[in-house]
Amino acid sequence: MTASTPPSVETPETPPIGHEHSDVSGGWLRPAVFGAMDGLVSNAALIAGVAGGTQDATDSNAVVLAGLAGLAAGAFSMAAGEYASVASQSEAAEREIAKERQEILTNPEAERAELVEMLTEKGLDAELAEEVATQVHRNVDAAVAVHAMEEFGVDPDELASPTVAAVSSFLSFSLGALVPVVPFLVDGDALPWAIGLTLVALFLCGAVVTRLTSRPWWFGGLRQVLLGGAAFVLTFWIGSLVGAGLG
Ligand SMILES: [Zn+2]
């Protein structure tokens, strides 16, 4: 054994400290993309079903009417559902925050002791936990914020707005739902174009969603295309059966 060479210096690349995390909750991107995908799939499927059932009819009026009605109905339903969901979530959080504030105001020492306990459970030394809890509890708002985050994972300054959620899902659903309708406004017999455009848009949405995950973009895109494609084939088939039955 001769003088050992220093161990190869292939240290794994140190990640930069200031690295950014993607917003795990997705921020506006998630609801916007999912709203658009919802509009794309549900309206293209609706159109495929109607087109499948009215193949003999040469005019596309029925398809356009169904597409626009589907767009409006879906957008309003999405907005109402989103509003109700986010509002009830925010109201539940507000009630818990108010309860916590009341407890902190009426029983500050017990709440401070509770925070000490939570901090020591997280690994802080008892002495340091005492110090931190005491400083946090000098200010009621700060104490409420820390307790809310620790006890039920809510940041009182960042409650989601039901109006913003409703408006953004209304717009994104409408945008998605419009895609399969447009070809029929140009040309009467446009089902292949409508489905083709919708699948391209679905691929793009699925690829964008992978920005929030660790999946490769083509995987996310392809998955949406397959799911959407299956929905269109099925509804077209059901539409043709019903259309033939109504004959
Ligand atoms: Zn508490």
Coordinates of N, CA and C and ligand atoms in Angstrom, one line a residue:
M1 N 0.9 -1.2 0.0 CA 0.0 0.0 0.0 C 0.9 1.2 0.0
T2 N 0.8 2.0 -1.0 CA 1.5 3.2 -1.0 C 0.7 4.3 -0.4
A3 N 1.2 5.5 -0.4 CA 0.5 6.6 0.2 C -0.9 6.7 -0.4
S4 N -1.8 6.6 0.4 CA -3.2 6.5 -0.1 C -3.6 7.9 -0.8
T5 N -4.2 7.7 -1.9 CA -4.7 8.9 -2.6 C -5.9 9.4 -1.8
P6 N -6.1 10.7 -1.7 CA -7.2 11.1 -1.0 C -8.5 10.6 -1.6
P7 N -9.5 10.2 -0.8 CA -10.7 9.7 -1.3 C -11.3 10.6 -2.4
S8 N -11.7 9.9 -3.5 CA -12.2 10.7 -4.6 C -13.2 11.8 -4.1
V9 N -13.0 13.0 -4.6 CA -13.8 14.1 -4.0 C -15.1 14.3 -4.8
E10 N -15.8 13.1 -4.9 CA -17.1 13.3 -5.6 C -18.2 13.6 -4.6
T11 N -18.0 14.6 -3.9 CA -19.1 14.9 -2.9 C -20.4 15.3 -3.7
P12 N -21.5 14.8 -3.2 CA -22.7 15.1 -3.9 C -22.9 16.6 -3.9
E13 N -23.5 17.1 -4.9 CA -23.6 18.5 -5.1 C -24.5 19.1 -3.9
T14 N -23.9 20.0 -3.2 CA -24.6 20.6 -2.1 C -25.8 21.5 -2.7
P15 N -27.0 21.2 -2.3 CA -28.1 22.0 -2.8 C -27.9 23.5 -2.3
P16 N -28.2 24.4 -3.2 CA -28.1 25.8 -2.7 C -29.1 26.1 -1.6
I17 N -28.6 26.9 -0.7 CA -29.4 27.2 0.5 C -30.7 27.9 0.2
G18 N -30.6 28.8 -0.7 CA -31.8 29.7 -1.0 C -32.8 29.0 -1.9
H19 N -32.8 27.6 -2.0 CA -33.6 27.0 -3.0 C -35.1 27.3 -2.7
E20 N -35.9 27.3 -3.8 CA -37.3 27.6 -3.6 C -38.1 26.3 -3.6
H21 N -39.1 26.3 -2.7 CA -40.0 25.2 -2.8 C -41.2 25.6 -3.6
S22 N -41.7 24.6 -4.4 CA -42.9 25.0 -5.1 C -44.0 25.0 -4.0
D23 N -45.0 25.8 -4.2 CA -46.1 25.9 -3.3 C -46.9 24.6 -3.3
V24 N -46.7 23.8 -2.3 CA -47.3 22.5 -2.3 C -48.8 22.5 -2.5
S25 N -49.4 23.5 -1.9 CA -50.9 23.6 -2.0 C -51.2 24.0 -3.5
G26 N -50.2 24.4 -4.2 CA -50.5 24.7 -5.6 C -50.8 26.2 -5.9
G27 N -51.2 26.9 -4.9 CA -51.6 28.3 -5.1 C -52.7 28.4 -6.1
W28 N -52.6 29.4 -7.0 CA -53.7 29.5 -8.0 C -53.6 28.5 -9.2
L29 N -52.3 28.0 -9.4 CA -52.1 27.1 -10.5 C -52.9 25.9 -10.5
R30 N -53.0 25.3 -9.3 CA -53.7 24.0 -9.2 C -55.2 24.1 -9.5
P31 N -55.9 25.1 -8.8 CA -57.3 25.2 -9.2 C -57.6 25.6 -10.6
A32 N -56.7 26.4 -11.1 CA -56.9 26.9 -12.5 C -56.7 25.7 -13.5
V33 N -55.7 25.0 -13.3 CA -55.4 23.9 -14.3 C -56.5 22.8 -14.1
F34 N -56.9 22.5 -12.9 CA -57.9 21.4 -12.7 C -59.2 21.9 -13.1
G35 N -59.5 23.2 -13.0 CA -60.8 23.7 -13.5 C -60.8 23.6 -15.0
A36 N -59.7 23.9 -15.7 CA -59.7 23.8 -17.1 C -59.8 22.4 -17.6
M37 N -59.1 21.4 -16.9 CA -59.2 20.0 -17.3 C -60.6 19.5 -17.1
D38 N -61.3 20.0 -16.0 CA -62.7 19.6 -15.8 C -63.6 20.1 -16.9
G39 N -63.4 21.3 -17.3 CA -64.1 21.9 -18.5 C -63.9 21.1 -19.7
L40 N -62.6 20.8 -20.0 CA -62.2 20.1 -21.2 C -62.9 18.7 -21.3
V41 N -62.7 18.0 -20.2 CA -63.2 16.6 -20.2 C -64.8 16.6 -20.3
S42 N -65.4 17.3 -19.4 CA -66.8 17.2 -19.3 C -67.5 17.7 -20.5
N43 N -67.0 18.8 -21.1 CA -67.7 19.4 -22.2 C -67.4 18.6 -23.5
A44 N -66.2 18.1 -23.7 CA -65.9 17.3 -24.9 C -66.6 16.0 -24.8
A45 N -66.8 15.5 -23.6 CA -67.5 14.2 -23.5 C -69.0 14.4 -23.8
L46 N -69.5 15.6 -23.3 CA -70.9 15.9 -23.6 C -71.1 16.1 -25.1
I47 N -70.2 16.8 -25.7 CA -70.3 17.0 -27.1 C -70.1 15.7 -27.9
A48 N -69.2 14.8 -27.5 CA -69.1 13.5 -28.1 C -70.4 12.7 -28.0
G49 N -71.0 12.8 -26.9 CA -72.2 12.0 -26.7 C -73.3 12.5 -27.6
V50 N -73.5 13.9 -27.6 CA -74.5 14.5 -28.5 C -74.2 14.2 -29.9
A51 N -73.0 14.4 -30.3 CA -72.6 14.2 -31.7 C -72.8 12.7 -32.1
G52 N -72.5 11.8 -31.2 CA -72.7 10.4 -31.4 C -74.1 10.0 -31.6
G53 N -75.0 10.8 -30.9 CA -76.4 10.5 -31.0 C -77.1 11.2 -32.2
T54 N -76.5 12.2 -32.7 CA -77.2 12.9 -33.8 C -76.4 12.9 -35.1
Q55 N -75.8 11.7 -35.4 CA -74.9 11.6 -36.5 C -75.6 11.9 -37.9
D56 N -76.9 11.5 -37.9 CA -77.6 11.7 -39.2 C -77.9 13.2 -39.4
A57 N -78.1 13.9 -38.3 CA -78.4 15.3 -38.5 C -77.2 16.0 -39.0
T58 N -77.4 16.7 -40.1 CA -76.2 17.4 -40.8 C -75.9 18.7 -40.1
D59 N -76.9 19.3 -39.5 CA -76.5 20.6 -38.8 C -76.0 20.4 -37.5
S60 N -75.1 21.3 -37.1 CA -74.4 21.1 -35.8 C -75.0 21.9 -34.7
N61 N -76.3 22.4 -34.9 CA -76.9 23.2 -33.9 C -77.1 22.5 -32.6
A62 N -77.5 21.3 -32.7 CA -77.7 20.5 -31.4 C -76.4 20.4 -30.6
V63 N -75.3 20.2 -31.3 CA -74.0 20.1 -30.7 C -73.5 21.4 -30.1
V64 N -73.7 22.5 -30.8 CA -73.3 23.8 -30.3 C -74.1 24.2 -29.1
L65 N -75.4 23.9 -29.2 CA -76.3 24.3 -28.1 C -75.9 23.5 -26.9
A66 N -75.7 22.2 -27.1 CA -75.3 21.3 -25.9 C -74.0 21.8 -25.3
G67 N -73.0 22.2 -26.2 CA -71.7 22.6 -25.8 C -71.8 23.9 -25.0
L68 N -72.6 24.8 -25.4 CA -72.7 26.1 -24.7 C -73.4 26.0 -23.4
A69 N -74.5 25.1 -23.5 CA -75.3 24.9 -22.2 C -74.4 24.2 -21.2
G70 N -73.6 23.2 -21.7 CA -72.7 22.5 -20.8 C -71.7 23.4 -20.2
L71 N -71.2 24.3 -21.0 CA -70.2 25.3 -20.5 C -70.8 26.1 -19.4
A72 N -72.0 26.7 -19.6 CA -72.6 27.6 -18.6 C -72.9 26.8 -17.4
A73 N -73.6 25.6 -17.6 CA -74.0 24.8 -16.4 C -72.8 24.4 -15.6
G74 N -71.8 23.9 -16.3 CA -70.6 23.4 -15.6 C -69.9 24.6 -14.8
A75 N -69.7 25.7 -15.5 CA -69.0 26.8 -14.9 C -69.7 27.3 -13.6
F76 N -71.1 27.5 -13.7 CA -71.8 27.9 -12.5 C -71.7 26.9 -11.4
S77 N -71.8 25.6 -11.8 CA -71.8 24.6 -10.8 C -70.4 24.5 -10.1
M78 N -69.4 24.6 -10.9 CA -68.0 24.6 -10.4 C -67.8 25.8 -9.4
A79 N -68.3 27.0 -9.8 CA -68.1 28.2 -9.0 C -68.8 28.0 -7.7
A80 N -70.1 27.6 -7.8 CA -70.9 27.5 -6.6 C -70.3 26.4 -5.6
G81 N -69.8 25.3 -6.2 CA -69.3 24.2 -5.4 C -68.0 24.7 -4.7
E82 N -67.1 25.4 -5.5 CA -65.9 25.9 -5.0 C -66.1 26.9 -3.9
Y83 N -67.1 27.8 -4.2 CA -67.4 28.8 -3.2 C -67.8 28.2 -1.9
A84 N -68.7 27.3 -1.9 CA -69.2 26.6 -0.7 C -68.1 25.9 0.0
S85 N -67.2 25.2 -0.8 CA -66.2 24.4 -0.2 C -65.2 25.3 0.5
V86 N -64.7 26.3 -0.2 CA -63.6 27.2 0.4 C -64.2 28.0 1.6
A87 N -65.5 28.5 1.4 CA -66.1 29.3 2.5 C -66.2 28.5 3.7
S88 N -66.7 27.3 3.6 CA -66.9 26.5 4.8 C -65.6 26.1 5.5
Q89 N -64.6 25.9 4.7 CA -63.3 25.6 5.2 C -62.7 26.8 6.0
S90 N -62.8 28.0 5.3 CA -62.3 29.2 6.0 C -63.1 29.6 7.2
E91 N -64.5 29.4 7.2 CA -65.3 29.7 8.3 C -65.0 28.7 9.5
A92 N -64.7 27.5 9.2 CA -64.3 26.5 10.2 C -63.0 27.0 10.8
A93 N -62.1 27.4 10.0 CA -60.8 27.9 10.5 C -60.9 29.1 11.4
E94 N -61.8 30.0 10.9 CA -62.0 31.3 11.7 C -62.6 31.0 13.0
R95 N -63.5 30.0 13.1 CA -64.1 29.7 14.4 C -63.1 29.1 15.3
E96 N -62.2 28.2 14.8 CA -61.2 27.7 15.7 C -60.2 28.8 16.1
I97 N -59.9 29.7 15.2 CA -58.9 30.8 15.6 C -59.5 31.6 16.7
A98 N -60.9 32.0 16.5 CA -61.5 32.8 17.5 C -61.5 32.1 18.9
K99 N -61.7 30.8 18.8 CA -61.8 30.0 20.1 C -60.4 30.0 20.7
E100 N -59.3 29.9 19.9 CA -58.0 29.9 20.4 C -57.7 31.2 21.0
R101 N -58.1 32.3 20.3 CA -57.8 33.7 20.8 C -58.5 33.8 22.2
Q102 N -59.7 33.4 22.3 CA -60.5 33.5 23.5 C -59.8 32.7 24.7
E103 N -59.3 31.6 24.4 CA -58.5 30.8 25.4 C -57.3 31.5 25.8
I104 N -56.6 32.1 24.8 CA -55.3 32.8 25.2 C -55.6 34.0 26.0
L105 N -56.7 34.7 25.7 CA -57.1 35.9 26.5 C -57.5 35.5 27.9
T106 N -58.3 34.5 28.0 CA -58.9 34.2 29.4 C -57.9 33.3 30.2
N107 N -57.1 32.6 29.6 CA -56.2 31.7 30.3 C -54.8 31.6 29.8
P108 N -54.1 32.8 29.8 CA -52.8 32.9 29.1 C -51.8 32.0 29.7
E109 N -51.8 31.8 31.0 CA -50.7 30.9 31.6 C -50.8 29.5 31.1
A110 N -52.1 29.0 31.1 CA -52.3 27.6 30.7 C -51.9 27.4 29.2
E111 N -52.2 28.5 28.4 CA -51.9 28.4 26.9 C -50.4 28.5 26.7
R112 N -49.7 29.3 27.6 CA -48.3 29.4 27.5 C -47.6 28.1 27.8
A113 N -48.1 27.5 28.9 CA -47.6 26.2 29.3 C -47.8 25.1 28.2
E114 N -49.0 25.2 27.5 CA -49.3 24.3 26.4 C -48.3 24.5 25.3
L115 N -47.9 25.7 25.0 CA -46.9 26.0 23.9 C -45.6 25.4 24.3
V116 N -45.2 25.6 25.6 CA -43.9 25.0 26.1 C -43.9 23.5 25.9
E117 N -45.0 22.9 26.2 CA -45.1 21.4 26.0 C -45.0 21.0 24.5
M118 N -45.7 21.8 23.6 CA -45.6 21.5 22.2 C -44.1 21.7 21.7
L119 N -43.5 22.7 22.2 CA -42.1 23.0 21.8 C -41.1 21.9 22.3
T120 N -41.3 21.5 23.5 CA -40.4 20.4 24.0 C -40.6 19.1 23.3
E121 N -41.9 18.9 22.9 CA -42.2 17.7 22.1 C -41.5 17.7 20.8
K122 N -41.3 18.9 20.3 CA -40.6 19.1 19.0 C -39.1 19.0 19.2
G123 N -38.6 18.9 20.4 CA -37.2 18.7 20.6 C -36.4 19.9 21.2
L124 N -37.1 21.0 21.5 CA -36.4 22.1 22.2 C -36.2 21.7 23.6
D125 N -35.0 22.3 24.2 CA -34.7 22.1 25.6 C -35.8 22.8 26.4
A126 N -36.1 22.3 27.6 CA -37.2 22.9 28.4 C -36.9 24.4 28.6
E127 N -35.7 24.7 28.9 CA -35.4 26.1 29.2 C -35.7 27.0 28.0
L128 N -35.2 26.6 26.8 CA -35.4 27.3 25.6 C -36.9 27.4 25.3
A129 N -37.6 26.3 25.5 CA -39.0 26.3 25.2 C -39.8 27.3 26.0
E130 N -39.4 27.4 27.3 CA -39.9 28.4 28.2 C -39.7 29.8 27.7
E131 N -38.5 30.0 27.2 CA -38.1 31.4 26.7 C -38.9 31.7 25.5
V132 N -39.0 30.8 24.5 CA -39.7 31.0 23.3 C -41.2 31.3 23.6
A133 N -41.8 30.4 24.4 CA -43.2 30.5 24.7 C -43.5 31.9 25.3
T134 N -42.6 32.3 26.3 CA -42.8 33.5 27.0 C -42.8 34.7 26.0
Q135 N -41.8 34.7 25.1 CA -41.7 35.8 24.1 C -42.9 35.8 23.1
V136 N -43.3 34.6 22.7 CA -44.4 34.5 21.7 C -45.7 35.1 22.4
H137 N -45.8 34.8 23.7 CA -47.1 35.2 24.4 C -47.1 36.6 24.8
R138 N -46.0 37.4 24.5 CA -46.0 38.8 24.8 C -47.1 39.5 24.0
N139 N -47.3 38.9 22.8 CA -48.2 39.6 21.8 C -49.4 38.6 21.5
V140 N -50.6 39.0 21.7 CA -51.7 38.1 21.6 C -51.8 37.6 20.2
D141 N -51.7 38.5 19.2 CA -51.8 38.1 17.8 C -50.8 37.0 17.4
A142 N -49.5 37.3 17.9 CA -48.5 36.3 17.6 C -48.8 35.0 18.2
A143 N -49.3 35.0 19.5 CA -49.6 33.8 20.2 C -50.7 33.0 19.5
V144 N -51.7 33.8 19.0 CA -52.8 33.1 18.3 C -52.3 32.4 17.0
A145 N -51.4 33.2 16.3 CA -50.9 32.6 15.0 C -50.1 31.4 15.3
V146 N -49.2 31.4 16.3 CA -48.4 30.2 16.6 C -49.3 29.0 17.1
H147 N -50.2 29.3 17.9 CA -51.1 28.2 18.4 C -51.9 27.6 17.3
A148 N -52.4 28.5 16.4 CA -53.3 28.1 15.3 C -52.4 27.2 14.4
M149 N -51.2 27.6 14.1 CA -50.4 26.8 13.2 C -50.0 25.5 13.8
E150 N -49.7 25.5 15.1 CA -49.2 24.3 15.8 C -50.4 23.3 16.0
E151 N -51.6 23.8 16.4 CA -52.7 23.0 16.8 C -53.5 22.5 15.6
F152 N -53.8 23.4 14.6 CA -54.6 22.9 13.5 C -54.1 23.3 12.2
G153 N -52.8 23.7 12.1 CA -52.1 23.9 10.8 C -52.7 25.0 10.0
V154 N -53.1 26.1 10.6 CA -53.7 27.2 9.8 C -53.0 28.5 10.1
D155 N -52.6 29.2 9.0 CA -52.1 30.5 9.1 C -53.2 31.6 9.1
P156 N -53.5 32.2 10.2 CA -54.7 33.1 10.2 C -54.6 34.2 9.2
D157 N -53.4 34.6 8.7 CA -53.2 35.6 7.7 C -53.4 35.1 6.3
E158 N -53.5 33.8 6.1 CA -53.6 33.3 4.8 C -54.8 32.3 4.6
L159 N -55.9 32.8 5.0 CA -57.1 32.0 4.8 C -57.6 32.2 3.3
A160 N -57.9 31.1 2.7 CA -58.3 31.2 1.3 C -59.6 32.0 1.1
S161 N -59.7 32.8 0.0 CA -60.9 33.5 -0.3 C -61.8 32.8 -1.2
P162 N -63.1 32.6 -0.7 CA -64.1 31.8 -1.5 C -64.4 32.5 -2.8
T163 N -64.4 33.9 -2.8 CA -64.7 34.6 -4.0 C -63.7 34.4 -5.1
V164 N -62.4 34.5 -4.7 CA -61.3 34.2 -5.6 C -61.4 32.8 -6.2
A165 N -61.6 31.9 -5.3 CA -61.7 30.5 -5.7 C -62.9 30.3 -6.7
A166 N -64.0 30.9 -6.4 CA -65.2 30.7 -7.3 C -64.9 31.4 -8.6
V167 N -64.4 32.6 -8.6 CA -64.2 33.3 -9.9 C -63.2 32.6 -10.8
S168 N -62.1 32.1 -10.1 CA -61.0 31.5 -10.9 C -61.5 30.1 -11.5
S169 N -62.3 29.4 -10.7 CA -62.7 28.1 -11.2 C -63.8 28.3 -12.3
F170 N -64.6 29.4 -12.2 CA -65.6 29.7 -13.2 C -64.9 30.0 -14.5
L171 N -63.8 30.8 -14.4 CA -63.1 31.2 -15.7 C -62.3 30.1 -16.3
S172 N -61.7 29.3 -15.4 CA -60.8 28.2 -16.0 C -61.7 27.1 -16.6
F173 N -62.8 26.8 -15.9 CA -63.7 25.8 -16.4 C -64.3 26.3 -17.8
S174 N -64.7 27.5 -17.9 CA -65.3 28.1 -19.1 C -64.2 28.0 -20.2
L175 N -63.0 28.3 -19.9 CA -62.0 28.3 -20.9 C -61.8 26.9 -21.5
G176 N -61.7 25.9 -20.5 CA -61.5 24.5 -21.0 C -62.7 24.1 -21.8
A177 N -63.9 24.4 -21.3 CA -65.2 23.9 -21.9 C -65.4 24.5 -23.3
L178 N -64.8 25.7 -23.6 CA -64.9 26.4 -24.8 C -64.1 25.6 -25.9
V179 N -63.0 25.0 -25.6 CA -62.1 24.4 -26.6 C -62.9 23.4 -27.5
P180 N -63.6 22.4 -27.0 CA -64.3 21.5 -27.9 C -65.5 22.1 -28.7
V181 N -66.0 23.3 -28.3 CA -67.1 23.9 -28.9 C -66.6 24.7 -30.2
V182 N -65.5 25.3 -30.1 CA -65.0 26.2 -31.1 C -65.0 25.6 -32.5
P183 N -64.5 24.4 -32.7 CA -64.5 23.8 -34.1 C -65.9 23.7 -34.7
F184 N -66.9 23.5 -33.9 CA -68.3 23.4 -34.4 C -68.8 24.8 -34.8
L185 N -68.2 25.8 -34.3 CA -68.7 27.2 -34.7 C -68.1 27.5 -36.1
V186 N -67.0 26.8 -36.4 CA -66.3 27.0 -37.7 C -66.9 26.1 -38.8
D187 N -67.1 24.9 -38.4 CA -67.5 23.9 -39.4 C -68.5 22.9 -38.7
G188 N -69.5 22.5 -39.5 CA -70.6 21.7 -38.9 C -70.1 20.3 -38.4
D189 N -69.3 19.6 -39.2 CA -68.9 18.3 -38.9 C -67.5 18.2 -38.3
A190 N -67.4 18.7 -37.1 CA -66.1 19.0 -36.5 C -65.7 18.1 -35.3
L191 N -66.4 17.0 -35.2 CA -66.1 16.2 -34.0 C -64.6 15.8 -33.9
P192 N -64.0 15.3 -35.0 CA -62.5 14.9 -34.9 C -61.7 16.1 -34.4
W193 N -62.0 17.3 -35.0 CA -61.2 18.5 -34.6 C -61.5 18.8 -33.1
A194 N -62.7 18.7 -32.7 CA -63.0 19.0 -31.3 C -62.3 18.1 -30.3
I195 N -62.3 16.8 -30.6 CA -61.7 15.8 -29.8 C -60.1 16.0 -29.8
G196 N -59.6 16.3 -31.1 CA -58.2 16.4 -31.2 C -57.7 17.6 -30.4
L197 N -58.4 18.8 -30.6 CA -58.0 20.0 -29.9 C -58.0 19.7 -28.4
T198 N -59.1 19.1 -27.9 CA -59.3 18.8 -26.5 C -58.1 18.0 -25.9
L199 N -57.7 16.9 -26.7 CA -56.7 16.1 -26.3 C -55.4 16.8 -26.2
V200 N -55.1 17.7 -27.1 CA -53.9 18.5 -27.1 C -53.9 19.4 -25.8
A201 N -55.0 20.0 -25.6 CA -55.1 20.9 -24.4 C -55.0 20.1 -23.1
L202 N -55.6 18.9 -23.1 CA -55.5 18.0 -21.9 C -54.0 17.7 -21.7
F203 N -53.3 17.4 -22.8 CA -51.9 17.0 -22.6 C -51.1 18.2 -22.0
L204 N -51.4 19.4 -22.5 CA -50.7 20.6 -22.0 C -51.0 20.7 -20.5
C205 N -52.3 20.6 -20.1 CA -52.7 20.8 -18.7 C -52.0 19.7 -17.8
G206 N -52.0 18.5 -18.3 CA -51.4 17.4 -17.5 C -49.9 17.6 -17.4
A207 N -49.3 18.2 -18.4 CA -47.8 18.4 -18.4 C -47.6 19.6 -17.4
V208 N -48.4 20.6 -17.4 CA -48.3 21.7 -16.4 C -48.4 21.3 -15.0
V209 N -49.3 20.3 -14.7 CA -49.5 19.9 -13.4 C -48.2 19.2 -12.8
T210 N -47.4 18.6 -13.7 CA -46.2 18.0 -13.2 C -45.2 19.0 -12.7
R211 N -45.4 20.3 -12.9 CA -44.6 21.3 -12.3 C -44.7 21.2 -10.8
L212 N -45.9 20.7 -10.3 CA -46.1 20.6 -8.8 C -45.7 19.3 -8.3
T213 N -45.3 18.3 -9.1 CA -45.0 17.0 -8.7 C -43.6 16.6 -9.2
S214 N -43.2 15.4 -8.9 CA -41.9 15.0 -9.4 C -42.1 14.1 -10.7
R215 N -43.3 13.9 -11.2 CA -43.5 13.1 -12.4 C -42.9 13.8 -13.6
P216 N -42.4 13.1 -14.6 CA -42.0 13.7 -15.8 C -43.2 14.3 -16.6
W217 N -43.0 15.4 -17.3 CA -44.1 16.2 -17.9 C -44.9 15.3 -18.9
W218 N -44.1 14.4 -19.7 CA -44.8 13.6 -20.7 C -45.8 12.6 -20.0
F219 N -45.4 12.2 -18.8 CA -46.2 11.2 -18.1 C -47.6 11.9 -17.7
G220 N -47.4 13.1 -17.1 CA -48.6 13.8 -16.7 C -49.5 14.1 -17.9
G221 N -48.9 14.5 -19.0 CA -49.7 14.8 -20.2 C -50.4 13.6 -20.7
L222 N -49.6 12.5 -20.8 CA -50.2 11.3 -21.4 C -51.3 10.7 -20.6
R223 N -51.1 10.8 -19.3 CA -52.2 10.3 -18.4 C -53.5 11.0 -18.6
Q224 N -53.5 12.3 -18.7 CA -54.7 13.1 -19.0 C -55.3 12.7 -20.3
V225 N -54.4 12.5 -21.3 CA -54.9 12.2 -22.7 C -55.7 10.9 -22.6
L226 N -55.1 9.9 -21.9 CA -55.7 8.6 -21.9 C -57.0 8.6 -21.1
L227 N -57.0 9.3 -20.0 CA -58.3 9.4 -19.2 C -59.4 10.1 -20.0
G228 N -59.0 11.3 -20.6 CA -59.9 12.0 -21.4 C -60.4 11.2 -22.6
G229 N -59.5 10.6 -23.3 CA -59.8 9.8 -24.4 C -60.8 8.7 -24.1
A230 N -60.6 8.1 -23.0 CA -61.5 7.0 -22.6 C -62.9 7.6 -22.3
A231 N -63.0 8.7 -21.7 CA -64.3 9.4 -21.5 C -65.0 9.7 -22.8
F232 N -64.2 10.2 -23.8 CA -64.9 10.6 -25.0 C -65.4 9.3 -25.8
V233 N -64.6 8.3 -25.8 CA -65.0 7.1 -26.5 C -66.3 6.5 -25.9
L234 N -66.3 6.5 -24.6 CA -67.4 5.9 -23.9 C -68.7 6.8 -24.1
T235 N -68.6 8.1 -24.0 CA -69.8 8.9 -24.1 C -70.3 8.9 -25.6
F236 N -69.3 8.9 -26.5 CA -69.7 8.8 -27.9 C -70.5 7.5 -28.2
W237 N -70.0 6.4 -27.6 CA -70.6 5.1 -27.7 C -72.0 5.1 -27.1
I238 N -72.1 5.7 -25.9 CA -73.4 5.7 -25.3 C -74.4 6.6 -26.1
G239 N -73.8 7.7 -26.6 CA -74.6 8.6 -27.4 C -75.2 7.9 -28.7
S240 N -74.3 7.1 -29.3 CA -74.8 6.5 -30.5 C -75.8 5.4 -30.2
L241 N -75.7 4.7 -29.1 CA -76.7 3.7 -28.7 C -78.0 4.4 -28.5
V242 N -78.0 5.5 -27.7 CA -79.2 6.2 -27.3 C -79.8 6.8 -28.6
G243 N -78.9 7.4 -29.4 CA -79.4 8.0 -30.7 C -80.1 7.0 -31.6
A244 N -79.4 5.8 -31.7 CA -80.0 4.8 -32.5 C -81.4 4.3 -32.0
G245 N -81.4 4.2 -30.6 CA -82.7 3.8 -30.0 C -83.8 4.8 -30.2
L246 N -83.4 6.1 -30.1 CA -84.5 7.1 -30.4 C -84.8 7.2 -31.8
G247 N -83.8 6.7 -32.7 CA -84.0 6.6 -34.1 C -84.9 7.7 -34.7
Ligands
ZN1 ZN -53.6 26.6 22.4

